[in-house]
Short mmCIF file of C-alpha atoms in Angstrom, two decimals:
data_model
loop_
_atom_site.label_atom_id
_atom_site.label_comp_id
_atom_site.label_asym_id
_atom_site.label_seq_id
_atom_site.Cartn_x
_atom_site.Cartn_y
_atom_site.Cartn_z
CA UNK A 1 -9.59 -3.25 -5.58
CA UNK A 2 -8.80 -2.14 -9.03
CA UNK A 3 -6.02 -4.04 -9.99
CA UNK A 4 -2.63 -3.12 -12.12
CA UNK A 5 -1.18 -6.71 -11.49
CA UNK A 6 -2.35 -7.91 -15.29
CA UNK A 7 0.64 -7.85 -17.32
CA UNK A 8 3.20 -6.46 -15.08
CA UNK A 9 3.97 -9.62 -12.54
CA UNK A 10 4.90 -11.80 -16.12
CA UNK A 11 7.30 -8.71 -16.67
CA UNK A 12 8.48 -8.44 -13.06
CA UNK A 13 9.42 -12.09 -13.71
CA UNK A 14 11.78 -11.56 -16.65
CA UNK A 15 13.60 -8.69 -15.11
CA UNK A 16 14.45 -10.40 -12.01
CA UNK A 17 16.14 -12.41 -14.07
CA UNK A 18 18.08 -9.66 -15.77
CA UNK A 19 19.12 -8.26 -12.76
CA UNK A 20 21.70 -10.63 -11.72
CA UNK A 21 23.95 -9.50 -14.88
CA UNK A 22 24.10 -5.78 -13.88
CA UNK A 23 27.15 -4.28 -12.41
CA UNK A 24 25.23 -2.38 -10.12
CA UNK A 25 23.32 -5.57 -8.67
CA UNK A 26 26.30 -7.44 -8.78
CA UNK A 27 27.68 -4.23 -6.40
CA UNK A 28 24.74 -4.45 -4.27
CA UNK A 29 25.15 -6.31 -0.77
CA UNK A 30 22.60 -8.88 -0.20
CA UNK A 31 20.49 -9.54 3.31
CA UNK A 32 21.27 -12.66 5.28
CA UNK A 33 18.43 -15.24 4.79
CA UNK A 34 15.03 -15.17 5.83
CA UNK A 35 13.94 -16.16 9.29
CA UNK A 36 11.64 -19.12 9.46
CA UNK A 37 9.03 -16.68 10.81
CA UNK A 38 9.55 -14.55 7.67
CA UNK A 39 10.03 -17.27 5.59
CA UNK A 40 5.99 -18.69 6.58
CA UNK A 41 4.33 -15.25 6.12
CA UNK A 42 5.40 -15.70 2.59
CA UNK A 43 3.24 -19.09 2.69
CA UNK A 44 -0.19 -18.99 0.59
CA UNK A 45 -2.72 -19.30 3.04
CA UNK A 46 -3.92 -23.24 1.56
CA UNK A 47 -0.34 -24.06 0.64
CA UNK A 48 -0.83 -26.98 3.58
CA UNK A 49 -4.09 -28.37 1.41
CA UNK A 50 -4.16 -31.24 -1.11
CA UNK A 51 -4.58 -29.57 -4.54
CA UNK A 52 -8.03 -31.16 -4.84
CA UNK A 53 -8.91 -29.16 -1.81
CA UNK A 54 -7.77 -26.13 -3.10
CA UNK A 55 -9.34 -26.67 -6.66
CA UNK A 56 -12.71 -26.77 -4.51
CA UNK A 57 -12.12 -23.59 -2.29
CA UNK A 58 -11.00 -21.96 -5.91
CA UNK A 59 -14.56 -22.65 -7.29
CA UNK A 60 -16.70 -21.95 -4.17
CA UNK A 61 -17.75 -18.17 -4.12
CA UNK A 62 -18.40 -18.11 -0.62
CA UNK A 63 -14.96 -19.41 0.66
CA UNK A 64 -12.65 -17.46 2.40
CA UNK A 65 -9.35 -18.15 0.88
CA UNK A 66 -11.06 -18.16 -2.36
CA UNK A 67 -8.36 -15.99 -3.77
CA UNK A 68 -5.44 -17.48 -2.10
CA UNK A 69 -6.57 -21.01 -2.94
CA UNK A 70 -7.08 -19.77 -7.15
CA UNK A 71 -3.32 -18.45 -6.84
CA UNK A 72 -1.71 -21.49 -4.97
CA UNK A 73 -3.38 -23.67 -8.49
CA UNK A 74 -0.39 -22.13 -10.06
CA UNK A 75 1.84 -24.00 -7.45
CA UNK A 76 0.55 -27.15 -7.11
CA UNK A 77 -2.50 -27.71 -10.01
CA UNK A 78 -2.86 -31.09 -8.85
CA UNK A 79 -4.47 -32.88 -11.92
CA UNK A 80 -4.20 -30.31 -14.76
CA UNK A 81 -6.95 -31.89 -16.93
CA UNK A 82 -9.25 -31.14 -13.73
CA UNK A 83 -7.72 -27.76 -12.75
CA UNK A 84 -6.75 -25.60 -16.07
CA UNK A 85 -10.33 -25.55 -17.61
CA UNK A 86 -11.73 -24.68 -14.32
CA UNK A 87 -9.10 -21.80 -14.12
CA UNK A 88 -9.71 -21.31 -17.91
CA UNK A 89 -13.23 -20.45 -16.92
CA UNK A 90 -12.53 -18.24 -14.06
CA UNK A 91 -10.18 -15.75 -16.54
CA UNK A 92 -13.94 -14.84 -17.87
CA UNK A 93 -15.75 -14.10 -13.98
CA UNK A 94 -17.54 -10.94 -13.39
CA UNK A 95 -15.25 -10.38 -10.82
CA UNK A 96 -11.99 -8.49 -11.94
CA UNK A 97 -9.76 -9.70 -9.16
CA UNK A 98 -10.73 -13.70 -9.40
CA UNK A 99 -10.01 -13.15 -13.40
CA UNK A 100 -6.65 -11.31 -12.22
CA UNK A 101 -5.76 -14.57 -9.89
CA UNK A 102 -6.32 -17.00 -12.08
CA UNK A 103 -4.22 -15.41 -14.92
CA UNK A 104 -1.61 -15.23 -12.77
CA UNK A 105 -1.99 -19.03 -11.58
CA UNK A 106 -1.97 -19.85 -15.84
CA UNK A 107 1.21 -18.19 -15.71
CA UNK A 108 2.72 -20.10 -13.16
CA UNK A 109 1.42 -23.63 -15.03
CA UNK A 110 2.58 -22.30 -18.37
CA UNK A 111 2.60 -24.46 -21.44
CA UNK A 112 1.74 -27.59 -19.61
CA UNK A 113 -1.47 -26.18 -19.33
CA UNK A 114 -1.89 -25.25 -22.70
CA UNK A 115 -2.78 -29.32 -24.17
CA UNK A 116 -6.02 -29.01 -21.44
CA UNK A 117 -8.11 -26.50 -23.20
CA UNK A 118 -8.64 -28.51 -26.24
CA UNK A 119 -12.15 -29.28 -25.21
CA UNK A 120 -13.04 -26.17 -24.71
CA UNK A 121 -11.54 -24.62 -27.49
CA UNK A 122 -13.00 -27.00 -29.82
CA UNK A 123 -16.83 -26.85 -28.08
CA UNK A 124 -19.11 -24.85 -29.63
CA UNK A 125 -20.36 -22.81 -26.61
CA UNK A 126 -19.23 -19.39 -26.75
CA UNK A 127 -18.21 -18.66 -23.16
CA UNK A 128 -15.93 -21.97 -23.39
CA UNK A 129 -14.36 -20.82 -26.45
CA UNK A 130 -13.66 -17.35 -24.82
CA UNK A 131 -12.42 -19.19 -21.70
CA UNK A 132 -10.17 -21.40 -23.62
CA UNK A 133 -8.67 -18.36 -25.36
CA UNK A 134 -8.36 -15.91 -22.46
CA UNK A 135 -6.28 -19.27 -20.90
CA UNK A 136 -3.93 -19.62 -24.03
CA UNK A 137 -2.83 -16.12 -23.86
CA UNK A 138 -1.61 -16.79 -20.39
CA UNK A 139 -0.17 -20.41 -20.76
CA UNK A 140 1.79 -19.05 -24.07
CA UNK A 141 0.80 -22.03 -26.03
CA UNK A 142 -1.72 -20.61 -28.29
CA UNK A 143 0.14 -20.66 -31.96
CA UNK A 144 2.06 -23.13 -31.42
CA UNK A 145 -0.74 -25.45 -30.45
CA UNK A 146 -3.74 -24.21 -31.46
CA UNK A 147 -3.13 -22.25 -34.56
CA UNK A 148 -5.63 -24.54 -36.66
CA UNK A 149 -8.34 -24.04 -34.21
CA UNK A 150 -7.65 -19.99 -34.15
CA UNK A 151 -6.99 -19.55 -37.64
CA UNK A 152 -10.37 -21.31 -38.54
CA UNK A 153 -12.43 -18.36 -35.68
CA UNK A 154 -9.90 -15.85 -37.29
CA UNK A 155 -11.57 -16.54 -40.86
CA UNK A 156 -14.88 -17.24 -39.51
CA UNK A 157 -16.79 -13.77 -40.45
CA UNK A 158 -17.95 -13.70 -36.84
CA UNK A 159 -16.54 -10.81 -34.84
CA UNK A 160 -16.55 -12.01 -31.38
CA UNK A 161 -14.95 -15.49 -32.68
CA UNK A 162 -11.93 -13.34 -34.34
CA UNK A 163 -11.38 -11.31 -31.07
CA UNK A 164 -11.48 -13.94 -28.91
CA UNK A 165 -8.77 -15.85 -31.01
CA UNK A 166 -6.76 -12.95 -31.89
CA UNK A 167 -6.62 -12.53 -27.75
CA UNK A 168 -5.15 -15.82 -27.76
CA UNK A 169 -2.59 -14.98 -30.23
CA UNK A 170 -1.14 -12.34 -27.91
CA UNK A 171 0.44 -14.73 -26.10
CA UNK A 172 1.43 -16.91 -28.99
CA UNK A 173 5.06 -15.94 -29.62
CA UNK A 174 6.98 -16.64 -32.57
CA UNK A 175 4.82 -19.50 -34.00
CA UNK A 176 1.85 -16.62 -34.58
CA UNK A 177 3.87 -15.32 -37.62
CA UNK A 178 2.01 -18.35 -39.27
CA UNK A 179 -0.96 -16.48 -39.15
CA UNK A 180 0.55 -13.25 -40.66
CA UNK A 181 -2.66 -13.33 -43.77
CA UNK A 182 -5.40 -13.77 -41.35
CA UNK A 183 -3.64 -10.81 -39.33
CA UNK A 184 -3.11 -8.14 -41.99
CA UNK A 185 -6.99 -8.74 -42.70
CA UNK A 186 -7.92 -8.17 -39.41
CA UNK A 187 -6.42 -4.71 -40.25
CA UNK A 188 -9.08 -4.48 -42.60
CA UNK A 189 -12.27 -5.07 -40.24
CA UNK A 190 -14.84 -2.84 -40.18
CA UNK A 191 -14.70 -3.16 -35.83
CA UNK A 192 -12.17 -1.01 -34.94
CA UNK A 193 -11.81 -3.00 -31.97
CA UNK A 194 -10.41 -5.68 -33.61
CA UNK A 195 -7.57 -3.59 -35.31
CA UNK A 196 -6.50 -2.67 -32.13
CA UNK A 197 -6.15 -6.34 -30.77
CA UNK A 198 -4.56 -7.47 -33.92
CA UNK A 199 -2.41 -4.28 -33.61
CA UNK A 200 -1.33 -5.55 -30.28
CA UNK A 201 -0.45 -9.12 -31.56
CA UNK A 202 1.69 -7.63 -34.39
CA UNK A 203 3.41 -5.79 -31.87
CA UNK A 204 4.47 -8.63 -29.77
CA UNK A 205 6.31 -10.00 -33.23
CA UNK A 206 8.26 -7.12 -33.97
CA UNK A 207 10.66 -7.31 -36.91
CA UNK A 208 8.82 -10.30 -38.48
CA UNK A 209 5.43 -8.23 -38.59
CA UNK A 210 6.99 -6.64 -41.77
CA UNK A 211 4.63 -8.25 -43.60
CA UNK A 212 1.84 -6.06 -42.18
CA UNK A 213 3.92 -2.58 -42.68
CA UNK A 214 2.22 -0.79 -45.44
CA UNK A 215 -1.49 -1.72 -43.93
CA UNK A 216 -0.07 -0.16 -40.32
CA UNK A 217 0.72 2.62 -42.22
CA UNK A 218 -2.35 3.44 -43.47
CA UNK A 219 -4.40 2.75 -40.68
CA UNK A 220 -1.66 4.81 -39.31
CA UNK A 221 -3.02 7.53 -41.50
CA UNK A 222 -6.83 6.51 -42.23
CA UNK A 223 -7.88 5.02 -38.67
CA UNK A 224 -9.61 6.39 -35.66
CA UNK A 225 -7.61 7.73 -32.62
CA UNK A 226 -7.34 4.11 -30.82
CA UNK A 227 -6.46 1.88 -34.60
CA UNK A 228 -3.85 5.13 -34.84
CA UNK A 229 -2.07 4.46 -31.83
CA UNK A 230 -2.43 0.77 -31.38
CA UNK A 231 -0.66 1.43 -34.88
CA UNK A 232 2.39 3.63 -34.21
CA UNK A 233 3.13 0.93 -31.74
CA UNK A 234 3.18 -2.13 -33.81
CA UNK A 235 5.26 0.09 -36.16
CA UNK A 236 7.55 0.88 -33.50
CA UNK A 237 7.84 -2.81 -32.35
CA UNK A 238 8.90 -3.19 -36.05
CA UNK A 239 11.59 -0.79 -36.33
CA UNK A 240 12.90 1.05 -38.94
CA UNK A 241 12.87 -0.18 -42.52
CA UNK A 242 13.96 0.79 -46.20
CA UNK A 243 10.90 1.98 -47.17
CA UNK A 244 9.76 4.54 -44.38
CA UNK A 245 11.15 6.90 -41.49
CA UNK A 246 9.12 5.65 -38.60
CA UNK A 247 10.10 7.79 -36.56
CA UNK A 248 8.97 10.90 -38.38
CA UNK A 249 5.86 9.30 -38.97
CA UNK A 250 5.05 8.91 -35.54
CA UNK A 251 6.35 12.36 -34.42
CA UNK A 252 3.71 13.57 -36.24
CA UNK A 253 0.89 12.12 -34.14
CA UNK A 254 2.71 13.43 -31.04
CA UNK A 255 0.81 16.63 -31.54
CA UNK A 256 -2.57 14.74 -31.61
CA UNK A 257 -5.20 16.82 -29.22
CA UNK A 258 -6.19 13.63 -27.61
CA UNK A 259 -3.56 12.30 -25.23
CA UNK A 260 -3.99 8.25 -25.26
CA UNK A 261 -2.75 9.04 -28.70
CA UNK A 262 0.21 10.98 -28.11
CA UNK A 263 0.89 8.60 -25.12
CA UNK A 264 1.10 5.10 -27.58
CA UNK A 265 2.80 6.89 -30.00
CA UNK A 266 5.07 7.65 -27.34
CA UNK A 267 4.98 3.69 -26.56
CA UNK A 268 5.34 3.51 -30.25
CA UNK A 269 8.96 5.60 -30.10
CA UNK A 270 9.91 3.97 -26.97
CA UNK A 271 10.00 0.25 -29.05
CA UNK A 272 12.13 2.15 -31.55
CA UNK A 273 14.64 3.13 -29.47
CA UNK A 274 17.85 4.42 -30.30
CA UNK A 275 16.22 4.62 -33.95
CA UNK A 276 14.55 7.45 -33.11
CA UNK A 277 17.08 9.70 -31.81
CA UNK A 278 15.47 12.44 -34.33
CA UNK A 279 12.75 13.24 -32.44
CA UNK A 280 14.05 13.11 -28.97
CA UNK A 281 13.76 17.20 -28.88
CA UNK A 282 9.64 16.51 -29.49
CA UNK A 283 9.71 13.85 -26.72
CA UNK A 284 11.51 15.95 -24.17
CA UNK A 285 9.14 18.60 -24.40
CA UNK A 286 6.44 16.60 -23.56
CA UNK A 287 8.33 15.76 -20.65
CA UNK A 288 7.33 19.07 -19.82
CA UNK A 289 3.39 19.29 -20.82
CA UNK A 290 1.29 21.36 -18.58
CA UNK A 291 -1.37 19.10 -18.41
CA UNK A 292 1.02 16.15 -17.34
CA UNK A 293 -1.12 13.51 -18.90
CA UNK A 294 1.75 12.15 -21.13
CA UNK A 295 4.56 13.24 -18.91
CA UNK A 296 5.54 9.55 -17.42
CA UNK A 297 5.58 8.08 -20.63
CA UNK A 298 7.41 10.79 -22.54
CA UNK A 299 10.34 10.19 -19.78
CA UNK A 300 10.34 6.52 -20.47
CA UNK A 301 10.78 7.23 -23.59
CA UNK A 302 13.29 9.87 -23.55
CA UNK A 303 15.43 7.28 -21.81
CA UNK A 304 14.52 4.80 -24.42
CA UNK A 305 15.85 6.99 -27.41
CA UNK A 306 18.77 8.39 -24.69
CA UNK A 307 19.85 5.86 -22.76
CA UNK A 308 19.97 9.05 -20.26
CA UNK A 309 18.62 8.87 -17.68
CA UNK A 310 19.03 11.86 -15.67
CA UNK A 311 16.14 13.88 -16.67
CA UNK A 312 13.38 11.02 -16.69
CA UNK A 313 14.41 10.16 -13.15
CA UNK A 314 13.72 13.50 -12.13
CA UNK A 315 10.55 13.97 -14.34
CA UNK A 316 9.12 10.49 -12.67
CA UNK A 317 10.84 11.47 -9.42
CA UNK A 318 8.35 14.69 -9.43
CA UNK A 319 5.28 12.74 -10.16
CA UNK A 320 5.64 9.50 -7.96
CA UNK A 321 3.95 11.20 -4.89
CA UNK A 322 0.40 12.44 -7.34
CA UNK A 323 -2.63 10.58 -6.56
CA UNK A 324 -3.53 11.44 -10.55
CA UNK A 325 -0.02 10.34 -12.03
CA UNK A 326 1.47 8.62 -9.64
CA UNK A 327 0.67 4.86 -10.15
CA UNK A 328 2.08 5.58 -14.08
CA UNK A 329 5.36 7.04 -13.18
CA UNK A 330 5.86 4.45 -10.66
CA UNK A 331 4.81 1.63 -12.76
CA UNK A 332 7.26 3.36 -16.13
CA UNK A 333 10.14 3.45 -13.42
CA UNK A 334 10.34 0.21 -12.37
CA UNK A 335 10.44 -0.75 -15.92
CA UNK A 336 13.90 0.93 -15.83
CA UNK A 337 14.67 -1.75 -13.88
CA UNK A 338 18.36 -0.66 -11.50
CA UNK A 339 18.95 2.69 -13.52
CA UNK A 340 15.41 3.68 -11.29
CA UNK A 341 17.12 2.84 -8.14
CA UNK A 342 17.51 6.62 -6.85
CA UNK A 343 13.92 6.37 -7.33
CA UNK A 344 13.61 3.48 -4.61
CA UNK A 345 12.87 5.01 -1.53
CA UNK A 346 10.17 7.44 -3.25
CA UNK A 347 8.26 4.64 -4.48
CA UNK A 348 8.68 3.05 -1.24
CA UNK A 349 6.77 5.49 0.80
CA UNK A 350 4.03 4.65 -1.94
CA UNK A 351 3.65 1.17 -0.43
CA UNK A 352 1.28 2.25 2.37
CA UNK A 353 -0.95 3.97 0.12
CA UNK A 354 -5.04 3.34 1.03
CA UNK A 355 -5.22 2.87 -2.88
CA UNK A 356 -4.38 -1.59 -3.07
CA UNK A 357 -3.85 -0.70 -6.86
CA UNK A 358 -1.13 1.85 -5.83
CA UNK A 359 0.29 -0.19 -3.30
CA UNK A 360 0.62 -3.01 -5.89
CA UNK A 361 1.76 -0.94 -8.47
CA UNK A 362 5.01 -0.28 -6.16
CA UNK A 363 5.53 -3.53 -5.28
CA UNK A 364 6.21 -4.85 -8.60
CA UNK A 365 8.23 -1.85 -9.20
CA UNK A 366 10.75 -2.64 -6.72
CA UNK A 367 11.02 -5.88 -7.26
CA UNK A 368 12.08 -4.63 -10.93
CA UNK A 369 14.44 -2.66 -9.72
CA UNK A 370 15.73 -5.75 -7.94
CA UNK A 371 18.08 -6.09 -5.78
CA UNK A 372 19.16 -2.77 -6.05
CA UNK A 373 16.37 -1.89 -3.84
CA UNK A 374 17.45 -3.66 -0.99
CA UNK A 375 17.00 -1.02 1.71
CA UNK A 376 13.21 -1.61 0.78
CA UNK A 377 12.19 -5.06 1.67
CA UNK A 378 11.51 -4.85 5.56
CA UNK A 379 8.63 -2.81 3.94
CA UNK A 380 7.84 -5.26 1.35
CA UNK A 381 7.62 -8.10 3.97
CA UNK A 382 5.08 -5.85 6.13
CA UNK A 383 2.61 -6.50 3.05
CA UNK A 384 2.88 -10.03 3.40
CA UNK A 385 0.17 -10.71 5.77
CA UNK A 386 -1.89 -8.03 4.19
CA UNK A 387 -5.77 -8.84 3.87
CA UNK A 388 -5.84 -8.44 -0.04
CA UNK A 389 -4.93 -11.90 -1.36
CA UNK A 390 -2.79 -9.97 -4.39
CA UNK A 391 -0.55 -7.67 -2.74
CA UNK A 392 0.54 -10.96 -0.46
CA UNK A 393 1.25 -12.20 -4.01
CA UNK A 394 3.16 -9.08 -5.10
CA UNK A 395 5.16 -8.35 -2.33
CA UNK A 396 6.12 -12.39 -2.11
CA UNK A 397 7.25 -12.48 -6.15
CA UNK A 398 9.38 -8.92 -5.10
CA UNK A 399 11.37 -10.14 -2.31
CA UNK A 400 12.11 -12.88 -4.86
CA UNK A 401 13.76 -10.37 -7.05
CA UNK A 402 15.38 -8.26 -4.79
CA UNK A 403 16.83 -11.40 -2.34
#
């Protein structure tokens, strides 16, 4: 199963808390509870084990619930000194789905799990370090914890050590301003791999990644396709400022040949906002492209610089049912959270999909859209007993949402 879950569940989580506020939720009659019979389909499959039990199952390749048992960890972890490294670890498998799982189970733990990677952060074995750092991204503990330890791989001169910390550091909120220097210089490495991570970290600081302006503008102008765009979305994430139009600057790349570049600049303008209400014309004709590549992001975006959202709906509306474009536009609606409700039903039909990834990608969407989507969730709770450890996942974090 290729997998969209990364990412989108710890977004998923946020919104449903949104959703509560909104008129139209508020609006929105709500089911009667669960039956009991519902109510233990939504059960993890070891839930009933001790979490020592489960730690085991989580390790052994050959078990069953090997899946189930990595994502009940974030439940009940048992001992976290015993259980976070060994998840730690498993965020670095061969296999995508068992790193997927235990993400999410980091997630769940959170910053209590953050203290237990010490020892592998500070061990000199590559893998452990890697392990430790893929961890802190998902626990969110990483700057405020460990910003010695990252700074010191940051400034290191050794290219894997300053991508595996600056991974880390995506997940380090606020506190990773404290490592603005060590940033900006990453800007300034010869991999342009490592731009684009640091690129990403700026990004998640927004107005107080200032500091790094005038090198994101010139690797804005200088860099390769991927520094460019990784780029003009740290820029957006900044917003505007004195010194430069942003917005005009990005526009610009909008006409790029190569459409991963038009389609983060596009991510770019959507963190602007309202602030880029100049080039709205330029985004709603890519709404229109023939090739349709960017068209799901250039109506998230359009709605973004809007706040209407009449023609994205119908734009994402036309490309929910494509096998090529269709997990995007679902995925870029449900970040609209209710205003995609007229979208609900559409994207429901996409939850019986023979694609898991598609299937998943709708899930999450409607629980975004929250409760809202109502009308949806005897669907949702057929995917509960599904085979495919994940979508049990998904659809139980949705009905969350929308209940």
């Amino acid at each position: 199963m290729n997998s969209h879950f990364t990412g989108l569940v710890v977004a998923a989580a946020v919104v449903g808390s949104m959703l509560g506020l909104m008129t139209l939720a508020q609006e929105q009659s709500i089911d009667p509870p669960r039956t009991q019979a519902v109510q233990d389909l939504t059960q993890n499959r070891t839930a009933h084990l001790p979490p020592a039990d489960v730690l085991k199952m989580a390790l052994d390749p050959m078990a069953a619930d090997r899946m189930d048992a990595i994502l009940q960890l974030g439940d009940t972890p048992g001992d976290l000194q015993q259980s976070v490294p060994r998840l730690a670890e498993l965020t670095i498998d061969d296999d995508e789905m068992i790193r997927i799982a235990a993400e999410l189970a980091l997630v769940e733990i959170g910053l209590d799990g953050a203290a237990k990677l010490k020892a592998l952060i500070d061990s000199d074995d590559p893998q452990k370090i890697s392990a430790a750092c893929s961890a802190l991204k998902q626990t969110g503990g990483a700057a405020k914890s460990y910003l010695p330890q990252l700074k010191k791989l940051l400034n290191s001169g050794d290219g894997l050590k300053r991508k595996q910390a600056l991974v880390a550091l995506e997940g380090g909120g606020p506190d990773t301003v404290a490592a603005m220097d060590e940033l900006i210089e990453c800007l300034d490495d010869a991999d342009f791999n490592i731009q684009c991570i640091a690129c990403r970290v700026l990004e998640t600081l927004g107005p107080d990644a200032i500091p790094a302006e005038d090198r994101l503008l010139q690797l804005l102008a200088e860099g390769n396709p991927s520094s460019r765009s990784w780029a003009a979305i740290a820029l957006g994430a900044i917003g505007p400022t004195d010194k430069t139009d942003i917005a005009k600057l990005l526009a610009a790349n909008l006409k790029s040949p190569i459409h991963v570049e038009k389609e983060r600049t596009l991510m770019g303008l959507a963190n602007l906002g309202a602030e880029a209400t100049s080039v709205a014309d330029a985004v709603r004709a890519l709404m229109e492209d023939h090739s349709k590549n960017v068209m799901p992001q250039a109506a998230f975006t359009y709605w973004k610089i809007t706040d209407d959202p009449e023609l994205p709906l119908l734009t994402l509306g036309s490309l929910i049912g494509s096998q090529t474009y269709g997990d995007a536009a679902i995925e870029l609606a449900g970040k609209m959270q209710s205003v995609a409700t007229p979208l609900a039903e559409a994207i429901s039909a996409r939850l019986s999909d023979p694609e898991d990834a598609t299937r998943e990608t709708a899930i999450i969407a409607l629980g975004n859209i929250g409760p809202s989507a109502a009308k949806q969730a005897p669907a949702i709770e057929k995917l509960l007993s599904d085979e495919d450890a994940l979508i049990r996942y998904a659809a139980r974090e949705a009905l969350k949402q929308i209940r």
